[in-house]
C-alpha cells in the first residue's frame, strides 16, 4: 500500500512539473511575441531624430550634392518649400540604394529626385512633379557606328548593333530589360562610371539627364569635353518627384502639406 502511495505521489509531482514547464514555455512564447511585435512596430514607426522629419538623398550634380552650393539647386528649391511647412526636417546624404531602402522601410520619410516608374508607384507615395528635364543619348563623336542613319534612331530597340551602358533605378529598366530588346548592355554603378566606360569605348552609348551629363563631362574630362556628342532626338522627357514612405508616421499628411506649399512656392517664385 505504502509503495502504491509513493508511486502516486511521484506521478503527481511529475504532472505538476510538466504543467509548470508548459506554463513557462507559453509565457516565454508570449514574451517573444511581444518583443517581436515591438521590434516590428519600431521598424515601421521610427521617431524623427530630435523631432525632425528625415529626408534622404544622394549625389546627382547639379541637382543634389552634399558639397554643392546649397547642396544643389533642387535641394534649394525643396528647402524653400520645407521652410514653409509646419514641421521641422533634416536632409541627410546616403548612397542611393540605401536612400530607397530607408524610405521603403519607413526609416526616412522621403527622398528625391526620382522618376515616375511602375515600381516607384507600387513601392512609394509620389509627390507632385518637382522638376522636368530631358534625358538624351550620349556617344563618342569618333564612333563610326553613329555615322549617317544611326543619328536618326529614336528608341532603344533601334540600337541592336550597339552596346548600351546603363545603371539601376532609371526609367529604362534593368540590364535584362535592355537585353530583351535585342540590345547588348553593360551595367555600372552610376553616370560617372558610365561616362568613363563611354570614353574608353567599352560601351557605344548611354542615356542621361542633360544637366547631369554636362556637369559630369566637364568635371571628369575638362581637357576633352568635345569628345562627346548627343543625338538630335531626345531619349525621353522626364519628370522628377519626391518619393515618400508608405510606412513613415503621418507620411500622407506630410506629403499633402509639402505638395501644397511647393505649389505656393513655385507660384511666388515665377512672379518675381
PDB file of C-alpha atoms in Angstrom:
ATOM      1  CA  UNK A   1       0.000   0.000   0.000  1.00  0.00           C
ATOM      2  CA  UNK A   2       2.805   2.343   1.001  1.00  0.00           C
ATOM      3  CA  UNK A   3       4.626   1.563  -2.236  1.00  0.00           C
ATOM      4  CA  UNK A   4       1.499   2.370  -4.247  1.00  0.00           C
ATOM      5  CA  UNK A   5       1.110   5.749  -2.470  1.00  0.00           C
ATOM      6  CA  UNK A   6       4.724   6.586  -3.184  1.00  0.00           C
ATOM      7  CA  UNK A   7       4.191   5.865  -6.875  1.00  0.00           C
ATOM      8  CA  UNK A   8       1.063   8.049  -6.963  1.00  0.00           C
ATOM      9  CA  UNK A   9       2.956  10.900  -5.263  1.00  0.00           C
ATOM     10  CA  UNK A  10       5.772  10.593  -7.784  1.00  0.00           C
ATOM     11  CA  UNK A  11       3.313  10.675 -10.688  1.00  0.00           C
ATOM     12  CA  UNK A  12       1.603  13.726  -9.163  1.00  0.00           C
ATOM     13  CA  UNK A  13       4.917  15.547  -8.806  1.00  0.00           C
ATOM     14  CA  UNK A  14       5.819  14.772 -12.425  1.00  0.00           C
ATOM     15  CA  UNK A  15       2.444  16.100 -13.600  1.00  0.00           C
ATOM     16  CA  UNK A  16       2.988  19.331 -11.612  1.00  0.00           C
ATOM     17  CA  UNK A  17       6.478  19.762 -13.072  1.00  0.00           C
ATOM     18  CA  UNK A  18       5.161  19.258 -16.616  1.00  0.00           C
ATOM     19  CA  UNK A  19       2.388  21.812 -16.033  1.00  0.00           C
ATOM     20  CA  UNK A  20       4.892  24.360 -14.729  1.00  0.00           C
ATOM     21  CA  UNK A  21       7.183  23.777 -17.703  1.00  0.00           C
ATOM     22  CA  UNK A  22       4.322  24.192 -20.189  1.00  0.00           C
ATOM     23  CA  UNK A  23       3.162  27.380 -18.462  1.00  0.00           C
ATOM     24  CA  UNK A  24       6.715  28.729 -18.553  1.00  0.00           C
ATOM     25  CA  UNK A  25       7.071  27.927 -22.257  1.00  0.00           C
ATOM     26  CA  UNK A  26       3.783  29.631 -23.032  1.00  0.00           C
ATOM     27  CA  UNK A  27       4.885  32.678 -21.043  1.00  0.00           C
ATOM     28  CA  UNK A  28       8.205  32.723 -22.924  1.00  0.00           C
ATOM     29  CA  UNK A  29       6.378  32.461 -26.247  1.00  0.00           C
ATOM     30  CA  UNK A  30       4.179  35.385 -25.255  1.00  0.00           C
ATOM     31  CA  UNK A  31       7.239  37.389 -24.248  1.00  0.00           C
ATOM     32  CA  UNK A  32       8.983  36.583 -27.532  1.00  0.00           C
ATOM     33  CA  UNK A  33       5.875  37.505 -29.493  1.00  0.00           C
ATOM     34  CA  UNK A  34       5.602  40.786 -27.591  1.00  0.00           C
ATOM     35  CA  UNK A  35       9.260  41.573 -28.276  1.00  0.00           C
ATOM     36  CA  UNK A  36       8.820  40.777 -31.978  1.00  0.00           C
ATOM     37  CA  UNK A  37       5.736  42.987 -32.165  1.00  0.00           C
ATOM     38  CA  UNK A  38       7.588  45.860 -30.512  1.00  0.00           C
ATOM     39  CA  UNK A  39      10.532  45.426 -32.898  1.00  0.00           C
ATOM     40  CA  UNK A  40       8.239  45.358 -35.936  1.00  0.00           C
ATOM     41  CA  UNK A  41       6.459  48.446 -34.662  1.00  0.00           C
ATOM     42  CA  UNK A  42       9.797  50.194 -34.138  1.00  0.00           C
ATOM     43  CA  UNK A  43      10.960  49.438 -37.675  1.00  0.00           C
ATOM     44  CA  UNK A  44       7.841  50.915 -39.243  1.00  0.00           C
ATOM     45  CA  UNK A  45       7.484  53.891 -36.927  1.00  0.00           C
ATOM     46  CA  UNK A  46      10.948  55.172 -36.115  1.00  0.00           C
ATOM     47  CA  UNK A  47      10.504  58.541 -34.376  1.00  0.00           C
ATOM     48  CA  UNK A  48      12.150  61.527 -36.011  1.00  0.00           C
ATOM     49  CA  UNK A  49      15.529  62.398 -34.560  1.00  0.00           C
ATOM     50  CA  UNK A  50      15.145  65.472 -32.309  1.00  0.00           C
ATOM     51  CA  UNK A  51      11.569  65.775 -33.572  1.00  0.00           C
ATOM     52  CA  UNK A  52      12.733  66.339 -37.143  1.00  0.00           C
ATOM     53  CA  UNK A  53      11.340  64.638 -40.234  1.00  0.00           C
ATOM     54  CA  UNK A  54      14.169  62.796 -42.014  1.00  0.00           C
ATOM     55  CA  UNK A  55      14.667  63.299 -45.755  1.00  0.00           C
ATOM     56  CA  UNK A  56      17.478  61.450 -47.539  1.00  0.00           C
ATOM     57  CA  UNK A  57      19.149  61.974 -50.893  1.00  0.00           C
ATOM     58  CA  UNK A  58      22.359  61.147 -52.776  1.00  0.00           C
ATOM     59  CA  UNK A  59      24.872  62.604 -55.209  1.00  0.00           C
ATOM     60  CA  UNK A  60      23.345  63.722 -58.513  1.00  0.00           C
ATOM     61  CA  UNK A  61      25.038  67.006 -59.521  1.00  0.00           C
ATOM     62  CA  UNK A  62      23.948  69.640 -60.304  1.00  0.00           C
ATOM     63  CA  UNK A  63      20.550  68.740 -58.799  1.00  0.00           C
ATOM     64  CA  UNK A  64      21.832  67.500 -55.450  1.00  0.00           C
ATOM     65  CA  UNK A  65      25.258  67.146 -53.883  1.00  0.00           C
ATOM     66  CA  UNK A  66      26.492  67.372 -50.309  1.00  0.00           C
ATOM     67  CA  UNK A  67      29.356  69.721 -51.232  1.00  0.00           C
ATOM     68  CA  UNK A  68      27.491  71.789 -53.829  1.00  0.00           C
ATOM     69  CA  UNK A  69      26.345  75.331 -53.182  1.00  0.00           C
ATOM     70  CA  UNK A  70      23.080  74.995 -51.188  1.00  0.00           C
ATOM     71  CA  UNK A  71      23.557  71.226 -51.669  1.00  0.00           C
ATOM     72  CA  UNK A  72      22.337  71.589 -55.257  1.00  0.00           C
ATOM     73  CA  UNK A  73      19.705  73.762 -56.910  1.00  0.00           C
ATOM     74  CA  UNK A  74      16.960  71.157 -56.463  1.00  0.00           C
ATOM     75  CA  UNK A  75      17.727  70.888 -52.753  1.00  0.00           C
ATOM     76  CA  UNK A  76      17.464  74.663 -52.576  1.00  0.00           C
ATOM     77  CA  UNK A  77      14.030  74.535 -54.246  1.00  0.00           C
ATOM     78  CA  UNK A  78      12.840  71.833 -51.862  1.00  0.00           C
ATOM     79  CA  UNK A  79      14.184  73.620 -48.796  1.00  0.00           C
ATOM     80  CA  UNK A  80      12.416  76.821 -49.838  1.00  0.00           C
ATOM     81  CA  UNK A  81       9.230  74.760 -49.638  1.00  0.00           C
ATOM     82  CA  UNK A  82      10.059  72.879 -46.441  1.00  0.00           C
ATOM     83  CA  UNK A  83      10.759  76.125 -44.586  1.00  0.00           C
ATOM     84  CA  UNK A  84       7.083  76.997 -45.011  1.00  0.00           C
ATOM     85  CA  UNK A  85       5.827  73.598 -43.846  1.00  0.00           C
ATOM     86  CA  UNK A  86       4.570  73.085 -40.310  1.00  0.00           C
ATOM     87  CA  UNK A  87       7.239  70.541 -39.370  1.00  0.00           C
ATOM     88  CA  UNK A  88      10.968  70.520 -38.694  1.00  0.00           C
ATOM     89  CA  UNK A  89      13.164  68.496 -41.023  1.00  0.00           C
ATOM     90  CA  UNK A  90      16.709  67.459 -41.759  1.00  0.00           C
ATOM     91  CA  UNK A  91      18.294  66.335 -45.039  1.00  0.00           C
ATOM     92  CA  UNK A  92      20.990  63.657 -44.963  1.00  0.00           C
ATOM     93  CA  UNK A  93      23.106  62.168 -47.744  1.00  0.00           C
ATOM     94  CA  UNK A  94      23.485  58.423 -48.307  1.00  0.00           C
ATOM     95  CA  UNK A  95      24.192  56.078 -51.237  1.00  0.00           C
ATOM     96  CA  UNK A  96      21.131  55.918 -53.492  1.00  0.00           C
ATOM     97  CA  UNK A  97      20.349  52.262 -52.776  1.00  0.00           C
ATOM     98  CA  UNK A  98      20.293  52.980 -49.056  1.00  0.00           C
ATOM     99  CA  UNK A  99      18.050  56.020 -49.575  1.00  0.00           C
ATOM    100  CA  UNK A 100      15.454  53.899 -51.343  1.00  0.00           C
ATOM    101  CA  UNK A 101      15.620  51.187 -48.688  1.00  0.00           C
ATOM    102  CA  UNK A 102      15.286  53.653 -45.800  1.00  0.00           C
ATOM    103  CA  UNK A 103      12.200  55.244 -47.339  1.00  0.00           C
ATOM    104  CA  UNK A 104      10.741  51.847 -48.249  1.00  0.00           C
ATOM    105  CA  UNK A 105      11.018  50.638 -44.631  1.00  0.00           C
ATOM    106  CA  UNK A 106       9.859  53.901 -43.063  1.00  0.00           C
ATOM    107  CA  UNK A 107      13.274  54.726 -41.584  1.00  0.00           C
ATOM    108  CA  UNK A 108      13.156  58.031 -43.501  1.00  0.00           C
ATOM    109  CA  UNK A 109      10.165  59.983 -44.722  1.00  0.00           C
ATOM    110  CA  UNK A 110      11.226  60.866 -48.269  1.00  0.00           C
ATOM    111  CA  UNK A 111      13.969  61.002 -50.900  1.00  0.00           C
ATOM    112  CA  UNK A 112      14.498  62.936 -54.140  1.00  0.00           C
ATOM    113  CA  UNK A 113      14.755  63.164 -57.157  1.00  0.00           C
ATOM    114  CA  UNK A 114      13.204  60.119 -58.837  1.00  0.00           C
ATOM    115  CA  UNK A 115      11.219  59.390 -61.987  1.00  0.00           C
ATOM    116  CA  UNK A 116       7.664  58.095 -62.183  1.00  0.00           C
ATOM    117  CA  UNK A 117       8.109  54.349 -62.763  1.00  0.00           C
ATOM    118  CA  UNK A 118       5.841  51.370 -62.129  1.00  0.00           C
ATOM    119  CA  UNK A 119       7.986  50.062 -59.276  1.00  0.00           C
ATOM    120  CA  UNK A 120       8.139  53.505 -57.655  1.00  0.00           C
ATOM    121  CA  UNK A 121       4.345  53.799 -57.824  1.00  0.00           C
ATOM    122  CA  UNK A 122       3.943  50.359 -56.254  1.00  0.00           C
ATOM    123  CA  UNK A 123       6.504  50.920 -53.500  1.00  0.00           C
ATOM    124  CA  UNK A 124       6.244  54.584 -52.519  1.00  0.00           C
ATOM    125  CA  UNK A 125       3.997  57.625 -52.410  1.00  0.00           C
ATOM    126  CA  UNK A 126       4.900  60.194 -55.077  1.00  0.00           C
ATOM    127  CA  UNK A 127       4.826  63.947 -54.603  1.00  0.00           C
ATOM    128  CA  UNK A 128       3.642  66.342 -57.255  1.00  0.00           C
ATOM    129  CA  UNK A 129       6.183  66.869 -60.032  1.00  0.00           C
ATOM    130  CA  UNK A 130       9.099  68.972 -58.749  1.00  0.00           C
ATOM    131  CA  UNK A 131      11.187  69.328 -61.917  1.00  0.00           C
ATOM    132  CA  UNK A 132      11.099  68.386 -65.605  1.00  0.00           C
ATOM    133  CA  UNK A 133      14.087  67.762 -67.858  1.00  0.00           C
ATOM    134  CA  UNK A 134      15.349  65.907 -70.937  1.00  0.00           C
ATOM    135  CA  UNK A 135      17.277  62.643 -70.982  1.00  0.00           C
ATOM    136  CA  UNK A 136      19.433  62.311 -74.077  1.00  0.00           C
ATOM    137  CA  UNK A 137      21.520  59.720 -75.948  1.00  0.00           C
ATOM    138  CA  UNK A 138      25.273  60.276 -75.482  1.00  0.00           C
ATOM    139  CA  UNK A 139      28.057  58.777 -77.619  1.00  0.00           C
ATOM    140  CA  UNK A 140      31.637  59.469 -78.678  1.00  0.00           C
ATOM    141  CA  UNK A 141      31.976  61.725 -81.700  1.00  0.00           C
ATOM    142  CA  UNK A 142      34.612  59.465 -83.231  1.00  0.00           C
ATOM    143  CA  UNK A 143      32.415  56.349 -83.020  1.00  0.00           C
ATOM    144  CA  UNK A 144      31.859  55.476 -86.679  1.00  0.00           C
ATOM    145  CA  UNK A 145      28.766  53.437 -85.819  1.00  0.00           C
ATOM    146  CA  UNK A 146      26.918  56.711 -85.413  1.00  0.00           C
ATOM    147  CA  UNK A 147      27.565  57.913 -88.939  1.00  0.00           C
ATOM    148  CA  UNK A 148      24.551  58.594 -91.156  1.00  0.00           C
ATOM    149  CA  UNK A 149      21.282  56.829 -90.388  1.00  0.00           C
ATOM    150  CA  UNK A 150      22.235  55.896 -86.814  1.00  0.00           C
ATOM    151  CA  UNK A 151      21.727  59.526 -85.831  1.00  0.00           C
ATOM    152  CA  UNK A 152      18.024  59.137 -86.654  1.00  0.00           C
ATOM    153  CA  UNK A 153      17.454  56.426 -84.061  1.00  0.00           C
ATOM    154  CA  UNK A 154      14.723  57.427 -81.640  1.00  0.00           C
ATOM    155  CA  UNK A 155      14.087  54.445 -79.347  1.00  0.00           C
ATOM    156  CA  UNK A 156      16.257  51.924 -77.536  1.00  0.00           C
ATOM    157  CA  UNK A 157      15.224  48.947 -79.655  1.00  0.00           C
ATOM    158  CA  UNK A 158      16.747  50.700 -82.706  1.00  0.00           C
ATOM    159  CA  UNK A 159      20.243  50.125 -81.284  1.00  0.00           C
ATOM    160  CA  UNK A 160      20.552  46.378 -81.895  1.00  0.00           C
ATOM    161  CA  UNK A 161      24.118  46.670 -83.237  1.00  0.00           C
ATOM    162  CA  UNK A 162      25.333  48.821 -80.358  1.00  0.00           C
ATOM    163  CA  UNK A 163      26.425  48.302 -76.751  1.00  0.00           C
ATOM    164  CA  UNK A 164      24.333  50.270 -74.282  1.00  0.00           C
ATOM    165  CA  UNK A 165      25.617  51.371 -70.881  1.00  0.00           C
ATOM    166  CA  UNK A 166      23.067  51.584 -68.082  1.00  0.00           C
ATOM    167  CA  UNK A 167      22.653  51.917 -64.327  1.00  0.00           C
ATOM    168  CA  UNK A 168      19.987  50.864 -61.851  1.00  0.00           C
ATOM    169  CA  UNK A 169      16.909  52.917 -60.873  1.00  0.00           C
ATOM    170  CA  UNK A 170      16.483  54.603 -64.269  1.00  0.00           C
ATOM    171  CA  UNK A 171      13.249  54.679 -66.273  1.00  0.00           C
ATOM    172  CA  UNK A 172      14.630  52.348 -68.969  1.00  0.00           C
ATOM    173  CA  UNK A 173      14.711  49.415 -66.536  1.00  0.00           C
ATOM    174  CA  UNK A 174      17.431  46.926 -65.683  1.00  0.00           C
ATOM    175  CA  UNK A 175      20.021  45.119 -67.791  1.00  0.00           C
ATOM    176  CA  UNK A 176      17.678  42.227 -68.537  1.00  0.00           C
ATOM    177  CA  UNK A 177      15.067  44.649 -69.897  1.00  0.00           C
ATOM    178  CA  UNK A 178      17.616  46.062 -72.335  1.00  0.00           C
ATOM    179  CA  UNK A 179      18.839  42.621 -73.399  1.00  0.00           C
ATOM    180  CA  UNK A 180      15.230  41.618 -74.063  1.00  0.00           C
ATOM    181  CA  UNK A 181      15.082  44.426 -76.635  1.00  0.00           C
ATOM    182  CA  UNK A 182      17.897  42.719 -78.536  1.00  0.00           C
ATOM    183  CA  UNK A 183      20.423  45.356 -77.463  1.00  0.00           C
ATOM    184  CA  UNK A 184      23.787  44.425 -75.906  1.00  0.00           C
ATOM    185  CA  UNK A 185      24.226  46.010 -72.480  1.00  0.00           C
ATOM    186  CA  UNK A 186      26.872  46.685 -69.845  1.00  0.00           C
ATOM    187  CA  UNK A 187      25.981  47.922 -66.363  1.00  0.00           C
ATOM    188  CA  UNK A 188      27.643  50.335 -63.935  1.00  0.00           C
ATOM    189  CA  UNK A 189      27.031  51.933 -60.550  1.00  0.00           C
ATOM    190  CA  UNK A 190      26.296  55.475 -61.716  1.00  0.00           C
ATOM    191  CA  UNK A 191      26.593  58.006 -64.552  1.00  0.00           C
ATOM    192  CA  UNK A 192      30.217  58.872 -63.723  1.00  0.00           C
ATOM    193  CA  UNK A 193      31.209  55.237 -64.192  1.00  0.00           C
ATOM    194  CA  UNK A 194      29.188  55.048 -67.419  1.00  0.00           C
ATOM    195  CA  UNK A 195      30.883  58.127 -68.862  1.00  0.00           C
ATOM    196  CA  UNK A 196      34.285  56.599 -68.154  1.00  0.00           C
ATOM    197  CA  UNK A 197      33.165  53.423 -69.938  1.00  0.00           C
ATOM    198  CA  UNK A 198      31.941  55.508 -72.855  1.00  0.00           C
ATOM    199  CA  UNK A 199      35.196  57.448 -73.024  1.00  0.00           C
ATOM    200  CA  UNK A 200      37.269  54.239 -73.088  1.00  0.00           C
ATOM    201  CA  UNK A 201      34.921  52.724 -75.725  1.00  0.00           C
ATOM    202  CA  UNK A 202      33.665  49.889 -73.533  1.00  0.00           C
ATOM    203  CA  UNK A 203      30.140  50.962 -74.480  1.00  0.00           C
ATOM    204  CA  UNK A 204      28.772  52.743 -77.553  1.00  0.00           C
ATOM    205  CA  UNK A 205      26.167  54.944 -75.926  1.00  0.00           C
ATOM    206  CA  UNK A 206      24.343  55.808 -72.712  1.00  0.00           C
ATOM    207  CA  UNK A 207      21.273  57.772 -71.638  1.00  0.00           C
ATOM    208  CA  UNK A 208      21.443  60.513 -69.053  1.00  0.00           C
ATOM    209  CA  UNK A 209      19.852  63.732 -67.862  1.00  0.00           C
ATOM    210  CA  UNK A 210      21.361  66.503 -69.996  1.00  0.00           C
ATOM    211  CA  UNK A 211      22.253  68.681 -66.982  1.00  0.00           C
ATOM    212  CA  UNK A 212      23.823  65.778 -65.120  1.00  0.00           C
ATOM    213  CA  UNK A 213      25.858  64.612 -68.107  1.00  0.00           C
ATOM    214  CA  UNK A 214      27.086  68.103 -68.954  1.00  0.00           C
ATOM    215  CA  UNK A 215      28.250  68.564 -65.373  1.00  0.00           C
ATOM    216  CA  UNK A 216      29.946  65.148 -65.288  1.00  0.00           C
ATOM    217  CA  UNK A 217      31.730  65.614 -68.638  1.00  0.00           C
ATOM    218  CA  UNK A 218      33.252  68.939 -67.561  1.00  0.00           C
ATOM    219  CA  UNK A 219      34.184  67.509 -64.174  1.00  0.00           C
ATOM    220  CA  UNK A 220      35.694  64.217 -65.399  1.00  0.00           C
ATOM    221  CA  UNK A 221      37.148  65.257 -68.776  1.00  0.00           C
ATOM    222  CA  UNK A 222      37.872  69.000 -68.606  1.00  0.00           C
ATOM    223  CA  UNK A 223      40.532  68.715 -71.324  1.00  0.00           C
ATOM    224  CA  UNK A 224      38.384  66.665 -73.696  1.00  0.00           C
ATOM    225  CA  UNK A 225      34.776  67.853 -73.332  1.00  0.00           C
ATOM    226  CA  UNK A 226      34.304  67.832 -77.106  1.00  0.00           C
ATOM    227  CA  UNK A 227      34.840  64.068 -77.288  1.00  0.00           C
ATOM    228  CA  UNK A 228      31.129  63.547 -76.618  1.00  0.00           C
ATOM    229  CA  UNK A 229      28.003  64.214 -78.653  1.00  0.00           C
ATOM    230  CA  UNK A 230      24.239  63.678 -78.390  1.00  0.00           C
ATOM    231  CA  UNK A 231      21.655  62.531 -80.896  1.00  0.00           C
ATOM    232  CA  UNK A 232      19.189  65.167 -82.037  1.00  0.00           C
ATOM    233  CA  UNK A 233      16.276  63.076 -80.808  1.00  0.00           C
ATOM    234  CA  UNK A 234      15.836  63.096 -77.053  1.00  0.00           C
ATOM    235  CA  UNK A 235      15.592  59.755 -75.264  1.00  0.00           C
ATOM    236  CA  UNK A 236      12.740  60.897 -73.036  1.00  0.00           C
ATOM    237  CA  UNK A 237      11.193  63.899 -71.333  1.00  0.00           C
ATOM    238  CA  UNK A 238      11.473  63.031 -67.650  1.00  0.00           C
ATOM    239  CA  UNK A 239       9.626  64.487 -64.682  1.00  0.00           C
ATOM    240  CA  UNK A 240      11.217  64.240 -61.245  1.00  0.00           C
ATOM    241  CA  UNK A 241       9.373  63.595 -57.991  1.00  0.00           C
ATOM    242  CA  UNK A 242       9.973  63.135 -54.311  1.00  0.00           C
ATOM    243  CA  UNK A 243       9.359  59.570 -53.116  1.00  0.00           C
ATOM    244  CA  UNK A 244       7.661  59.344 -49.715  1.00  0.00           C
ATOM    245  CA  UNK A 245       7.347  56.315 -47.461  1.00  0.00           C
ATOM    246  CA  UNK A 246       4.106  54.401 -47.069  1.00  0.00           C
ATOM    247  CA  UNK A 247       5.122  53.492 -43.506  1.00  0.00           C
ATOM    248  CA  UNK A 248       6.646  56.640 -42.015  1.00  0.00           C
ATOM    249  CA  UNK A 249       4.400  58.196 -39.323  1.00  0.00           C
ATOM    250  CA  UNK A 250       1.889  60.686 -40.820  1.00  0.00           C
ATOM    251  CA  UNK A 251       3.518  60.306 -44.241  1.00  0.00           C
ATOM    252  CA  UNK A 252       0.400  61.136 -46.265  1.00  0.00           C
ATOM    253  CA  UNK A 253      -0.277  64.206 -44.132  1.00  0.00           C
ATOM    254  CA  UNK A 254       3.327  65.397 -44.535  1.00  0.00           C
ATOM    255  CA  UNK A 255       3.202  64.828 -48.290  1.00  0.00           C
ATOM    256  CA  UNK A 256      -0.075  66.718 -48.656  1.00  0.00           C
ATOM    257  CA  UNK A 257       1.411  69.706 -46.838  1.00  0.00           C
ATOM    258  CA  UNK A 258       4.599  69.559 -48.913  1.00  0.00           C
ATOM    259  CA  UNK A 259       2.645  69.432 -52.185  1.00  0.00           C
ATOM    260  CA  UNK A 260       0.519  72.412 -51.221  1.00  0.00           C
ATOM    261  CA  UNK A 261       3.487  74.503 -50.112  1.00  0.00           C
ATOM    262  CA  UNK A 262       5.535  73.543 -53.172  1.00  0.00           C
ATOM    263  CA  UNK A 263       2.834  74.899 -55.482  1.00  0.00           C
ATOM    264  CA  UNK A 264       2.698  78.133 -53.477  1.00  0.00           C
ATOM    265  CA  UNK A 265       6.485  78.497 -53.512  1.00  0.00           C
ATOM    266  CA  UNK A 266       6.696  77.767 -57.239  1.00  0.00           C
ATOM    267  CA  UNK A 267       3.924  80.266 -57.983  1.00  0.00           C
ATOM    268  CA  UNK A 268       5.517  83.044 -55.916  1.00  0.00           C
ATOM    269  CA  UNK A 269       8.955  82.474 -57.486  1.00  0.00           C
ATOM    270  CA  UNK A 270       7.524  82.616 -61.024  1.00  0.00           C
ATOM    271  CA  UNK A 271       6.014  86.011 -60.246  1.00  0.00           C
ATOM    272  CA  UNK A 272       9.339  87.534 -59.220  1.00  0.00           C
TER     273      UNK A 272
END
